[in-house]
Coordinates of C-alpha atoms in Angstrom, one line a residue:
X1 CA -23.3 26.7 -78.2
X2 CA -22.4 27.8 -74.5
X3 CA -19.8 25.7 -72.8
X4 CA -20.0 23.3 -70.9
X5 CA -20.4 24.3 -66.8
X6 CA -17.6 23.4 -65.0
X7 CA -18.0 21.0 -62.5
X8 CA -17.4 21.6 -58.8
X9 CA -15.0 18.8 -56.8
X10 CA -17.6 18.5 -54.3
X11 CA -19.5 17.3 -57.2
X12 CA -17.6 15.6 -58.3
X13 CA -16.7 13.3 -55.1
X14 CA -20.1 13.3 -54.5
X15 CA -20.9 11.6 -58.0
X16 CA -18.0 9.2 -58.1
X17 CA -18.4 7.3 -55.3
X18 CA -15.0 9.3 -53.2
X19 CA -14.9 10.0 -49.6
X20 CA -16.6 13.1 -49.1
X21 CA -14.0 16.3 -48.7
X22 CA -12.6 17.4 -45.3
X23 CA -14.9 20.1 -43.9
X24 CA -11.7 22.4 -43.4
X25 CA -10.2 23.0 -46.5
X26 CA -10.6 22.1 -49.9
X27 CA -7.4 23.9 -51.8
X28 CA -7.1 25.7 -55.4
X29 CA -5.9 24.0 -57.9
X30 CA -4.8 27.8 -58.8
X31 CA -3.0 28.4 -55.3
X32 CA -4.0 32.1 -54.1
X33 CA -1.9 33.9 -56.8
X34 CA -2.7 37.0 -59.1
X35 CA -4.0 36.6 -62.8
X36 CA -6.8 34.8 -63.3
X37 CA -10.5 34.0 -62.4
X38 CA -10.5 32.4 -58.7
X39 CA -11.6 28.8 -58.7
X40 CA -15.4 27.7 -58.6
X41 CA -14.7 25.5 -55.5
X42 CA -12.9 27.9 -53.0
X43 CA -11.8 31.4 -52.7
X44 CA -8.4 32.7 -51.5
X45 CA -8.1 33.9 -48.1
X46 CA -5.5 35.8 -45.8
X47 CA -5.0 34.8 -42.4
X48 CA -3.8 36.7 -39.6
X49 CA -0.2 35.7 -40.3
X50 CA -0.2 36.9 -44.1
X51 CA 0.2 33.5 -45.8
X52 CA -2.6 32.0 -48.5
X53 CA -5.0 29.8 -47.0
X54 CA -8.5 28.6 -48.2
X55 CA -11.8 28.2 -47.0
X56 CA -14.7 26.4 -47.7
X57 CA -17.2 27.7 -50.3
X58 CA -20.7 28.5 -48.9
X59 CA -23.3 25.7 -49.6
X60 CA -25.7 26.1 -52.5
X61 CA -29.1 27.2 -51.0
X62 CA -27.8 28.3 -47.3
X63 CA -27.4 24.3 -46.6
X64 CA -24.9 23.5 -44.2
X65 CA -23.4 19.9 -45.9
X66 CA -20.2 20.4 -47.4
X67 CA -20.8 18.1 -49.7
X68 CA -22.8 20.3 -51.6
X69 CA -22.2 22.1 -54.9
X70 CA -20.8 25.9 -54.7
X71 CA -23.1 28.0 -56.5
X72 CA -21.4 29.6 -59.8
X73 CA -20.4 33.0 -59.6
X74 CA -19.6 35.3 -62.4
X75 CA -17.8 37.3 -60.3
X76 CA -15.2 37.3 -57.1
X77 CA -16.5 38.1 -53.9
X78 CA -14.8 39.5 -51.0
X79 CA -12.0 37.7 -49.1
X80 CA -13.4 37.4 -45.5
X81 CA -11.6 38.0 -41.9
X82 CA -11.2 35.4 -38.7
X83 CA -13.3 36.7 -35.9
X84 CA -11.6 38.0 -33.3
X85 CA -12.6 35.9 -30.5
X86 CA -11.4 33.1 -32.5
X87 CA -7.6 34.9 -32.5
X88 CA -7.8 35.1 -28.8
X89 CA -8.7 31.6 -28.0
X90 CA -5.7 30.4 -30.1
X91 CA -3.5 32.5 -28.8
X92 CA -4.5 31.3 -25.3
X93 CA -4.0 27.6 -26.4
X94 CA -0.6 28.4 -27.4
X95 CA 0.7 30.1 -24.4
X96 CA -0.8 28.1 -22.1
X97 CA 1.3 25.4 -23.9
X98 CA 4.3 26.9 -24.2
X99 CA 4.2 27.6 -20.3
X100 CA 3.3 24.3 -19.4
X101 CA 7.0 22.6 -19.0
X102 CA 8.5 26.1 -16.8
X103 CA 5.5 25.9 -14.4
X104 CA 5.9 21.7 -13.9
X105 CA 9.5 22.3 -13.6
X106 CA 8.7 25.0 -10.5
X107 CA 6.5 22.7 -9.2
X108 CA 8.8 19.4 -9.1
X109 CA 11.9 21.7 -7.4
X110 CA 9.0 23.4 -5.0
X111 CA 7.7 20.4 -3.9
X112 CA 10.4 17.4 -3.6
X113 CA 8.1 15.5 -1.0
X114 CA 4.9 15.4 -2.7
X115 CA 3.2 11.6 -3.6
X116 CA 4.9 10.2 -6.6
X117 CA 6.6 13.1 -7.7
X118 CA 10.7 12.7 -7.3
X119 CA 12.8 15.6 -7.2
X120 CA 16.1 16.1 -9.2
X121 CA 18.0 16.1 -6.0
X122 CA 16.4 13.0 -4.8
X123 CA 17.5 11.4 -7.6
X124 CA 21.0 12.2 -6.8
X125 CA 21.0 11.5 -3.5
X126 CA 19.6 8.0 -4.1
X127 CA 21.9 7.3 -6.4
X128 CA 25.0 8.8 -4.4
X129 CA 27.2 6.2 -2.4
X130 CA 26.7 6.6 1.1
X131 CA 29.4 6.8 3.7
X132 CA 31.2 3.1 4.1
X133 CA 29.6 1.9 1.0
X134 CA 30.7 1.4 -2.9
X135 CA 28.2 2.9 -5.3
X136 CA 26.9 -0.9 -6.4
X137 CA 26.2 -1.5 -2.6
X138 CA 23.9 1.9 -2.5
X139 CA 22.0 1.7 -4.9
X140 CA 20.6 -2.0 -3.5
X141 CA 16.9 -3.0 -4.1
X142 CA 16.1 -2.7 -0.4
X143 CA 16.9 -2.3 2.9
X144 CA 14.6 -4.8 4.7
X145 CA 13.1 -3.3 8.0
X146 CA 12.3 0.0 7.8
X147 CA 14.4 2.4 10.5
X148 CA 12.7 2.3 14.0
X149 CA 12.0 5.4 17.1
X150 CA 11.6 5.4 20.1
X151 CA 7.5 4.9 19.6
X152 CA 8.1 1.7 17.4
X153 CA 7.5 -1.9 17.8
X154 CA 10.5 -3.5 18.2
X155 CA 10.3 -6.7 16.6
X156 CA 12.7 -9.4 18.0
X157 CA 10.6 -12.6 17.1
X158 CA 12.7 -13.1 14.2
X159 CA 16.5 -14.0 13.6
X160 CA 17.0 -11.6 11.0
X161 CA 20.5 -11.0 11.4
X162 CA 20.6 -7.2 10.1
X163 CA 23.5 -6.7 12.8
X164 CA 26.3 -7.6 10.2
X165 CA 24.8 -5.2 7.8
X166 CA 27.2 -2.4 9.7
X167 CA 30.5 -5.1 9.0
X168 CA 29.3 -5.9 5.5
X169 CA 28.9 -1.8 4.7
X170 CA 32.9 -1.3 5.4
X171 CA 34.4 -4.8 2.9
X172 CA 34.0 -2.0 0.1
X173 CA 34.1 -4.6 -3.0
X174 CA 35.2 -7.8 -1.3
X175 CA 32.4 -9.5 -1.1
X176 CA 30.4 -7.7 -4.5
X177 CA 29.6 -9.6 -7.5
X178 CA 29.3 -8.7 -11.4
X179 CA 27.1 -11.5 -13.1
X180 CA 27.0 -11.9 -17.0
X181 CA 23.7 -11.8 -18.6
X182 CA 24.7 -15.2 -20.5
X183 CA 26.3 -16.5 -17.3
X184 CA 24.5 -19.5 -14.8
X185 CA 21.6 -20.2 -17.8
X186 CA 22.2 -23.9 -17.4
X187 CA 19.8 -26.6 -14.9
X188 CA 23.6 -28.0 -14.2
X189 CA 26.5 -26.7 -12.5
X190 CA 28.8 -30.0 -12.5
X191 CA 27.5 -33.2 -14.0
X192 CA 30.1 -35.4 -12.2
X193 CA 29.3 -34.5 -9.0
X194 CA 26.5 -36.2 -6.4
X195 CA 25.2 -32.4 -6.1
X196 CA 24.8 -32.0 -9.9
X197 CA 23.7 -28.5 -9.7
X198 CA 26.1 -27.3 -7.0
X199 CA 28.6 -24.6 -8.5
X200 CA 32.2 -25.7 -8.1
X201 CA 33.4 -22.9 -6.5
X202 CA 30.9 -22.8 -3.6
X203 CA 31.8 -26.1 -3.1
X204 CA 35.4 -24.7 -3.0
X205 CA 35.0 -21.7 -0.8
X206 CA 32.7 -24.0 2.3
X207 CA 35.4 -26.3 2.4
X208 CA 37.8 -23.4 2.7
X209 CA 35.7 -21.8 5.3
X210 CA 35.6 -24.7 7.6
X211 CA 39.4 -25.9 7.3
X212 CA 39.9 -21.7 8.1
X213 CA 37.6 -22.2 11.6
X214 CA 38.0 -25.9 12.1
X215 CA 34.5 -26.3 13.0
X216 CA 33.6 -29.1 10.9
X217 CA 35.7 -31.7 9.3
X218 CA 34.8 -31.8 5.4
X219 CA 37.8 -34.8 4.1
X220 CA 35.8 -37.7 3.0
X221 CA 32.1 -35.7 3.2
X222 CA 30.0 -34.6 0.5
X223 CA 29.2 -31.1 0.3
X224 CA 25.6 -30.7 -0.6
X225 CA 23.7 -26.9 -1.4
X226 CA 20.1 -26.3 -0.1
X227 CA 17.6 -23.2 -0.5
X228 CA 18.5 -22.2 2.6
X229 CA 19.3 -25.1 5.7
X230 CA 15.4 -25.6 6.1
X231 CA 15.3 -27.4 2.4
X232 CA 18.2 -29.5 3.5
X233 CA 16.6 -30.7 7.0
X234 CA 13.5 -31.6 5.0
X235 CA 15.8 -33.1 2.6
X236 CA 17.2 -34.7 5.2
X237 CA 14.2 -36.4 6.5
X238 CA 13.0 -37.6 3.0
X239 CA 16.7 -39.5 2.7
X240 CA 16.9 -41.3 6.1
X241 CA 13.3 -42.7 6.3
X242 CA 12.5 -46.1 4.8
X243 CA 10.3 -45.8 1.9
X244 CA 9.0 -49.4 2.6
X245 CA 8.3 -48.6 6.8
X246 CA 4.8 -49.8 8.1
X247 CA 4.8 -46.6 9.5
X248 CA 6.0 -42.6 9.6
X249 CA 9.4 -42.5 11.0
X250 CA 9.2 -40.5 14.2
X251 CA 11.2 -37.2 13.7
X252 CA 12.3 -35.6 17.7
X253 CA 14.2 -33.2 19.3
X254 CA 15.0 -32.3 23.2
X255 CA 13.2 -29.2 24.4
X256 CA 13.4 -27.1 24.1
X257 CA 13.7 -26.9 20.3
X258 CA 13.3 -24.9 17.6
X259 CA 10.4 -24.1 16.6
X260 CA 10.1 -25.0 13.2
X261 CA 11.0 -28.3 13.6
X262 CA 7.2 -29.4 14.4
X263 CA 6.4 -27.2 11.4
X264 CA 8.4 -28.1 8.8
X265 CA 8.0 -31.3 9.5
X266 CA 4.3 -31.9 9.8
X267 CA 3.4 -29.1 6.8
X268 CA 3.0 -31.5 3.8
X269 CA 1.3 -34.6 6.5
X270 CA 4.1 -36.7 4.8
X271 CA 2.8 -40.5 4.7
X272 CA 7.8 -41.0 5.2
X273 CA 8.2 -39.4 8.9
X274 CA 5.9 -37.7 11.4
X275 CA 6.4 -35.1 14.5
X276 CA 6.8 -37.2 17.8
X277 CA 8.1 -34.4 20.2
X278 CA 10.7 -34.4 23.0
X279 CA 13.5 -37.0 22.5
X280 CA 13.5 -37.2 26.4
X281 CA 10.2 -38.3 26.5
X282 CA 10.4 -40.6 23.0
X283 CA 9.8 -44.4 23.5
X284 CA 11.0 -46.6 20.2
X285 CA 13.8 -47.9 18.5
X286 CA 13.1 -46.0 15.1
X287 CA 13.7 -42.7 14.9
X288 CA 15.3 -39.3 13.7
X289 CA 16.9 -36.9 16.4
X290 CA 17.3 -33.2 15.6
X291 CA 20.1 -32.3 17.2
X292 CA 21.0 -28.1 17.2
X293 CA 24.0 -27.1 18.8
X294 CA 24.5 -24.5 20.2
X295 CA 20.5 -24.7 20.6
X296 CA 17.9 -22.8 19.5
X297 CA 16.7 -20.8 21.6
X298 CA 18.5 -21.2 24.2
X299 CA 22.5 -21.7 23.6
X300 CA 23.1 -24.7 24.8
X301 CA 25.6 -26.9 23.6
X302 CA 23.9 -29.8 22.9
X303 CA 24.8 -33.9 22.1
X304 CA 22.2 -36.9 20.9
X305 CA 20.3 -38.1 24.0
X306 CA 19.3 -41.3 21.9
X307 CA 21.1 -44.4 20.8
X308 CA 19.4 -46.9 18.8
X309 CA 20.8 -49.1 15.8
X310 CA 17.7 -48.0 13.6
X311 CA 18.0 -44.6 14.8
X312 CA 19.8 -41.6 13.2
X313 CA 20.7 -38.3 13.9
X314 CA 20.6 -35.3 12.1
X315 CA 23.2 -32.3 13.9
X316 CA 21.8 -28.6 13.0
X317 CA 24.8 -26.6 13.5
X318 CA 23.8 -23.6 12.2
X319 CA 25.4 -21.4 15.4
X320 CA 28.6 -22.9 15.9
X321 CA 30.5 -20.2 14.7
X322 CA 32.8 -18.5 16.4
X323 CA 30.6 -14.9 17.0
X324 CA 28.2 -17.1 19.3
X325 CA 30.5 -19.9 21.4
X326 CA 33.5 -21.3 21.5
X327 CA 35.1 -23.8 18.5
X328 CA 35.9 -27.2 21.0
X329 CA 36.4 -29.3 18.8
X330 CA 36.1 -30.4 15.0
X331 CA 32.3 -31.9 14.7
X332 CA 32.6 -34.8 12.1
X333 CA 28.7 -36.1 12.3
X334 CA 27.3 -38.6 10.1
X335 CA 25.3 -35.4 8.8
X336 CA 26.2 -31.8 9.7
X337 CA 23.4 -28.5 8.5
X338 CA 24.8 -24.6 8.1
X339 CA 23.5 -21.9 6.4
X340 CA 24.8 -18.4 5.2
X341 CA 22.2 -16.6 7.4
X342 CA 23.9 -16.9 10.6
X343 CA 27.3 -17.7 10.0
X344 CA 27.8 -14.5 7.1
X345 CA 24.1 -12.7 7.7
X346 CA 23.0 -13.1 4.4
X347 CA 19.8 -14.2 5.0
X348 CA 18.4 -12.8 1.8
X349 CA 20.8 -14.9 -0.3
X350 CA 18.7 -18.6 0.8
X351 CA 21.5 -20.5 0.7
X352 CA 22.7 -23.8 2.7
X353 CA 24.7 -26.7 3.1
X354 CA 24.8 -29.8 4.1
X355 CA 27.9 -32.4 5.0
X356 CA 27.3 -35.5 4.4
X357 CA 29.5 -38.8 5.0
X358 CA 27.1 -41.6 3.3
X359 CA 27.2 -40.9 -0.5
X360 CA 23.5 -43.0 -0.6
X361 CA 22.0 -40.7 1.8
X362 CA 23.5 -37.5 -0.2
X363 CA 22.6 -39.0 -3.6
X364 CA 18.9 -39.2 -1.8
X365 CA 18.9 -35.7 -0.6
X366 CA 20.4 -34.6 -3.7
X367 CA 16.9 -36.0 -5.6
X368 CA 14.7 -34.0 -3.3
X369 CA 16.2 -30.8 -3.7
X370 CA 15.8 -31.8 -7.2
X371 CA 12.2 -32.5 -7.2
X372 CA 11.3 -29.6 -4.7
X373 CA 13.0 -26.8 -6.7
X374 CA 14.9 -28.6 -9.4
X375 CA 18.3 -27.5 -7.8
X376 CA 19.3 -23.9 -6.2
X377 CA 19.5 -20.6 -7.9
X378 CA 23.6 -20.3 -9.3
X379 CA 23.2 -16.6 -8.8
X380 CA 22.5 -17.1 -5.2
X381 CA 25.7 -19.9 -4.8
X382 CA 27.8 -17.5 -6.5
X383 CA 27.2 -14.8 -4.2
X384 CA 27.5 -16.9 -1.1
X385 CA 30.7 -18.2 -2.4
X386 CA 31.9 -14.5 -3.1
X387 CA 30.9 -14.0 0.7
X388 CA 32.5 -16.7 2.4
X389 CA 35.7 -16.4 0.4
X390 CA 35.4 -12.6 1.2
X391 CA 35.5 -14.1 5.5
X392 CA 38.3 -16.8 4.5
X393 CA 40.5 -13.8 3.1
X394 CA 40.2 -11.7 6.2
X395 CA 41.8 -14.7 8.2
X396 CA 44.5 -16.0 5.3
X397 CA 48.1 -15.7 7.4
X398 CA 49.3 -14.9 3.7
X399 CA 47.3 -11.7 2.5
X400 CA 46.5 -8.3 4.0
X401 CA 47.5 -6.8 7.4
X402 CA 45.7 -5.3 10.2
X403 CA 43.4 -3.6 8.0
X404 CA 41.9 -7.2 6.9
X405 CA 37.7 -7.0 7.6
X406 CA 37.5 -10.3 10.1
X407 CA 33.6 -10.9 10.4
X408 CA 34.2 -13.4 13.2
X409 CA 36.3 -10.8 15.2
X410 CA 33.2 -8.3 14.6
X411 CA 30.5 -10.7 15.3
X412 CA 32.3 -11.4 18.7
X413 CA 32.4 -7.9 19.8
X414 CA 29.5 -7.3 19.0
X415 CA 28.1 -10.0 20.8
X416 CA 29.7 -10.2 24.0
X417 CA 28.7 -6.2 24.2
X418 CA 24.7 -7.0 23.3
X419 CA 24.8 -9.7 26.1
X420 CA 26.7 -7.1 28.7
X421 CA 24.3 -4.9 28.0
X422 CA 21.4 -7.4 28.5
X423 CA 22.3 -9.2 31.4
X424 CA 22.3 -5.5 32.9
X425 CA 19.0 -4.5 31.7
X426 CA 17.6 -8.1 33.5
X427 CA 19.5 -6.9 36.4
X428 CA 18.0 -3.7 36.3
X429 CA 14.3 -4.7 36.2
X430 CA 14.4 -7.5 38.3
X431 CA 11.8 -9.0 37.1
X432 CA 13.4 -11.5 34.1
X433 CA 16.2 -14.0 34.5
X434 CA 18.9 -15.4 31.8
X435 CA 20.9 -18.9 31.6
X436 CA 24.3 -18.5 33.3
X437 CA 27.0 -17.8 31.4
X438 CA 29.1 -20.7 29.7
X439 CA 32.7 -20.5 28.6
X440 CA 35.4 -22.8 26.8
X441 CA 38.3 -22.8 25.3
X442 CA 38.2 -21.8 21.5
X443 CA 40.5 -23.4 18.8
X444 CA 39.8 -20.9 16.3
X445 CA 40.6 -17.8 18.7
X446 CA 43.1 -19.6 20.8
X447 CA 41.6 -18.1 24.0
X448 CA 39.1 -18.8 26.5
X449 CA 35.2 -17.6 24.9
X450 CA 32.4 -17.4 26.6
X451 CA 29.1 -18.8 24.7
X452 CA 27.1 -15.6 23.6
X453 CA 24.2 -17.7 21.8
X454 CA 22.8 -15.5 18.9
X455 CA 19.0 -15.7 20.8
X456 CA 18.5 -14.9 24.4
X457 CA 16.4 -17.2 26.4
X458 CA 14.8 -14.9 28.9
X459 CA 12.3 -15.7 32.0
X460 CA 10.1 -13.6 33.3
X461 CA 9.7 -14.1 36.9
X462 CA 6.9 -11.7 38.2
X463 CA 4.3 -13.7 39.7
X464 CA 1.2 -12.2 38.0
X465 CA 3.0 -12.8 34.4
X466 CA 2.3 -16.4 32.6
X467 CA 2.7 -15.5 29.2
X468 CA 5.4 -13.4 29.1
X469 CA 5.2 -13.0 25.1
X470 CA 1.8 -11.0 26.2
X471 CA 3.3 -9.1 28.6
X472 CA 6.0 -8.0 26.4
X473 CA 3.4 -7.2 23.3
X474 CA 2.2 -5.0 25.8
X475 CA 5.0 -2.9 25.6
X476 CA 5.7 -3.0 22.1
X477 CA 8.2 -5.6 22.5
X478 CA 7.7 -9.1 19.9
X479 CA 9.3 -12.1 20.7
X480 CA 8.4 -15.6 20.1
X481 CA 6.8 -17.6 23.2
X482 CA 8.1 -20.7 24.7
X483 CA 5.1 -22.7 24.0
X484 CA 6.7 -22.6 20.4
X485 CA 9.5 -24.8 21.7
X486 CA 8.0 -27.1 23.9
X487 CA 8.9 -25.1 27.0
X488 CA 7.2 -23.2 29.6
X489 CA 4.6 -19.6 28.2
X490 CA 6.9 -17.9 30.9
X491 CA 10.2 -18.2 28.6
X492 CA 10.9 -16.2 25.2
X493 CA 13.2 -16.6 22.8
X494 CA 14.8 -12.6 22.0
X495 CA 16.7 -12.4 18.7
X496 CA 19.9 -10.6 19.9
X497 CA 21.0 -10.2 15.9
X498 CA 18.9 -6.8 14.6
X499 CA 20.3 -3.4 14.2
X500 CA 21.8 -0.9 16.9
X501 CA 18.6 1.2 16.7
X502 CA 16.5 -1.6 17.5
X503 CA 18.3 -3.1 20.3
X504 CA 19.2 0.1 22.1
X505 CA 15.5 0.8 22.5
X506 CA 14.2 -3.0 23.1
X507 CA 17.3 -2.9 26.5
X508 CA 15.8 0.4 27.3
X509 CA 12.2 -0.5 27.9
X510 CA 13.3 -4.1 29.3
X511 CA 15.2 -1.7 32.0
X512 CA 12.4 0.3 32.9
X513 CA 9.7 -2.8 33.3
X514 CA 9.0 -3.4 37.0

């Protein structure tokens, strides 16, 4: 009786229900060794490189499924050879491979300023220190404005105080900070206090600050921390108007004023206090008077021009610092604003404070910061009281020599040299006019200052120009119109705080304007 045939594995995956086999291979159960018939399924082949390898065996009837059975052979037929066109396109693959890192490499070094493709020696040169600064301080997020030519707009509508940038770049690590990753997680800062979420030691380092300049008394006030001094004016408003008034409480200011008062004020159409203009022209007995001194925009010192029993005043003091005027005399209002902005430059870090004598009126505050923004980023207080510490220390009798990094003394310089340099570009043109120069005696530099407000408040006279903001956008020159303030179209208010770059160009064209 003749044995039984043998049954193929394609057969047999084909019959018991198995995934059908992989149309590359199917291996000897035999391997590719001597002795022996060769397997039914497959037949040993050599490749190219001399090792065993398999192939498929040829489908029964010339089909092309490889799930069919392999016809039964008595004997072995002949091992076949890859094609050689088939050698050649692997061998192309794998060079083509093999060269692709060299040639991406030649192309990075080649070509350093191509879209999105950053070169080794970029790398290194962003993360190199620059000259003045500590490796922390250059490899900073940003640099806010980008550098300006010639050609540029100059823009000079804003206060950004980027002229401190140059003192801030020589402090080395004074005024740097290292935060832990588990550090400032917490909604509260100090429990006990009326300003719950207030870090101790900025409360520390304001106090500090003010006892250093004597600009502001702080014994017997309540230091209060705001996103910035804008959140502390609204939060101002919110505390000193009656909740139970038949009417807004009228919020005013002298002209001209700054111009976000209106703004801020009359953005939410709060039902507590409404926009009522010029306190000159303000008829009532209720009110709340802005008060900014040294003013902005145009420097001058400035008192309440009200007085009412049911009135109150709020005193914005955000310039009276000794870069800008004179320190007269230790302010001790019922409610006092400053902000790190102008005082440090740090207009990035949003941080403000308030003063505040009445302990009701700060506990009222204190609940609208909360409900606004549920207190004020640690991280930021932290910062500003590294900062303000940093501007303490360069005026502590006890530490350092004449080496010590004194902002105010900076600030000054630079100030007095920006308005030298525009009164003589006015002068020049003949066509614009500035406030005459005021001067006092300061406390904090125990010498006679004159007031060199941080915004210039300049007139243009020509008689064909009403809107002088338009006749300076003509010549690539932004400022901010005196419409803004309640003034005359013919005034601007000129930020005199941007960089060197940007200034030098803005007195050059003012010179050259006829």
């Amino acid at each position: 009786m003749a044995a039984p045939r043998r049954r193929t594995s394609a057969e047999l995956q084909m019959n018991g229900g198995l995934m059908p086999p992989s149309a590359h291979v199917i291996p000897s159960s035999r391997g590719g060794g001597g002795g022996g018939a060769p397997s039914r399924e497959d037949h040993p082949v050599t490749t190219n490189g001399g090792g065993p390898a398999h192939r498929a065996a040829k489908p029964r009837g010339g089909g092309s499924s490889v799930c069919s059975a392999t016809k039964v052979s008595g004997r072995r037929r002949p091992a076949g050879r890859m094609p050689l066109w088939r050698v050649f396109i692997f061998a192309s693959v794998a060079l083509n491979v093999a060269a692709l890192p060299l040639l991406l490499h030649q192309y990075i070094v080649n070509q350093p300023h191509h879209p999105g493709v950053v070169s080794p020696d970029q790398q290194r040169h962003a993360c190199a220190p620059q000259p003045g600064t500590s490796g922390a301080a250059a490899r900073a997020p940003s640099t806010g404005k980008p550098s300006v030519t010639s050609d540029s707009v100059i823009n000079l509508d804003h206060g950004d105080p980027t002229m401190f940038e140059a003192f801030w770049r020589e402090t080395g690590d004074a005024a740097e900070l290292v935060i832990p990753g588990w550090q400032t997680m917490s909604y509260f800062s100090d429990v006990g206090n009326v300003c719950w979420f207030m870090e101790p030691l900025f409360d520390q380092q304001v106090r500090r600050l003010h006892r250093t300049v004597g600009n502001a008394a702080v014994d017997g006030y309540h230091v209060l921390v705001g996103t910035g001094s804008t959140q502390l004016f609204m939060a101002a408003l919110y505390a000193l108007s009656p909740a139970d008034a038949d009417q807004p409480t009228s919020v005013v200011s002298t002209a001209p004023y700054y111009s976000s008062y209106p703004a801020v004020t009359d953005f939410l159409r709060s039902g507590l206090f409404r926009w009522a203009g010029d306190a000159n022209s303000f008829v009532g007995d209720s009110y709340i008077e802005l008060v900014c001194s040294p003013n902005n925009p145009d420097g001058a010192i400035r008192d309440a021009v009200l007085s009412s029993g049911a009135g109150k005043a709020v005193h914005d003091l955000a310039y009276y610092w000794p870069q800008y005027t004179p320190i007269t005399r230790r302010a001790d209002h019922d409610i006092m604003l400053f902000t790190v902005s102008k005082s440090t430059g740090h207009a990035g870090t949003r941080i403000g404070w308030a003063l505040v004598k009445d302990r009701e009126v700060a506990r009222r505050m204190t609940k609208f910061v909360e409900l606004n923004t549920i207190g004020v980023s640690k991280d930021s207080q932290l910062r500003a009281a590294k900062v303000l510490g940093a501007v303490s220390d360069g005026y502590d009798v006890g530490g350092g020599g004449a080496s010590r990094h004194r902002l105010f003394d900076f600030g000054r310089r630079k100030m007095v040299e920006r308005w030298r340099m525009l009164r003589e570009a006015a002068a020049a043109s003949g066509i614009f006019s500035l406030p005459e120069e005021t001067s006092g005696r300061c406390n904090f530099a125990n010498e006679t200052a004159a007031n060199n407000p941080a915004f210039a408040w300049l007139r243009c006279d020509r008689e064909d120009v009403e809107d002088c903001a338009g006749f300076l956008r003509g010549h690539k020159i932004l400022t901010r119109s005196g419409n803004q303030f309640g003034a005359d179209p013919r005034y601007v208010r000129v930020s005199m705080l941007d960089r060197d770059d940007a200034y030098d160009i803005f007195i050059s064209r003012l010179a050259s304007l006829k």
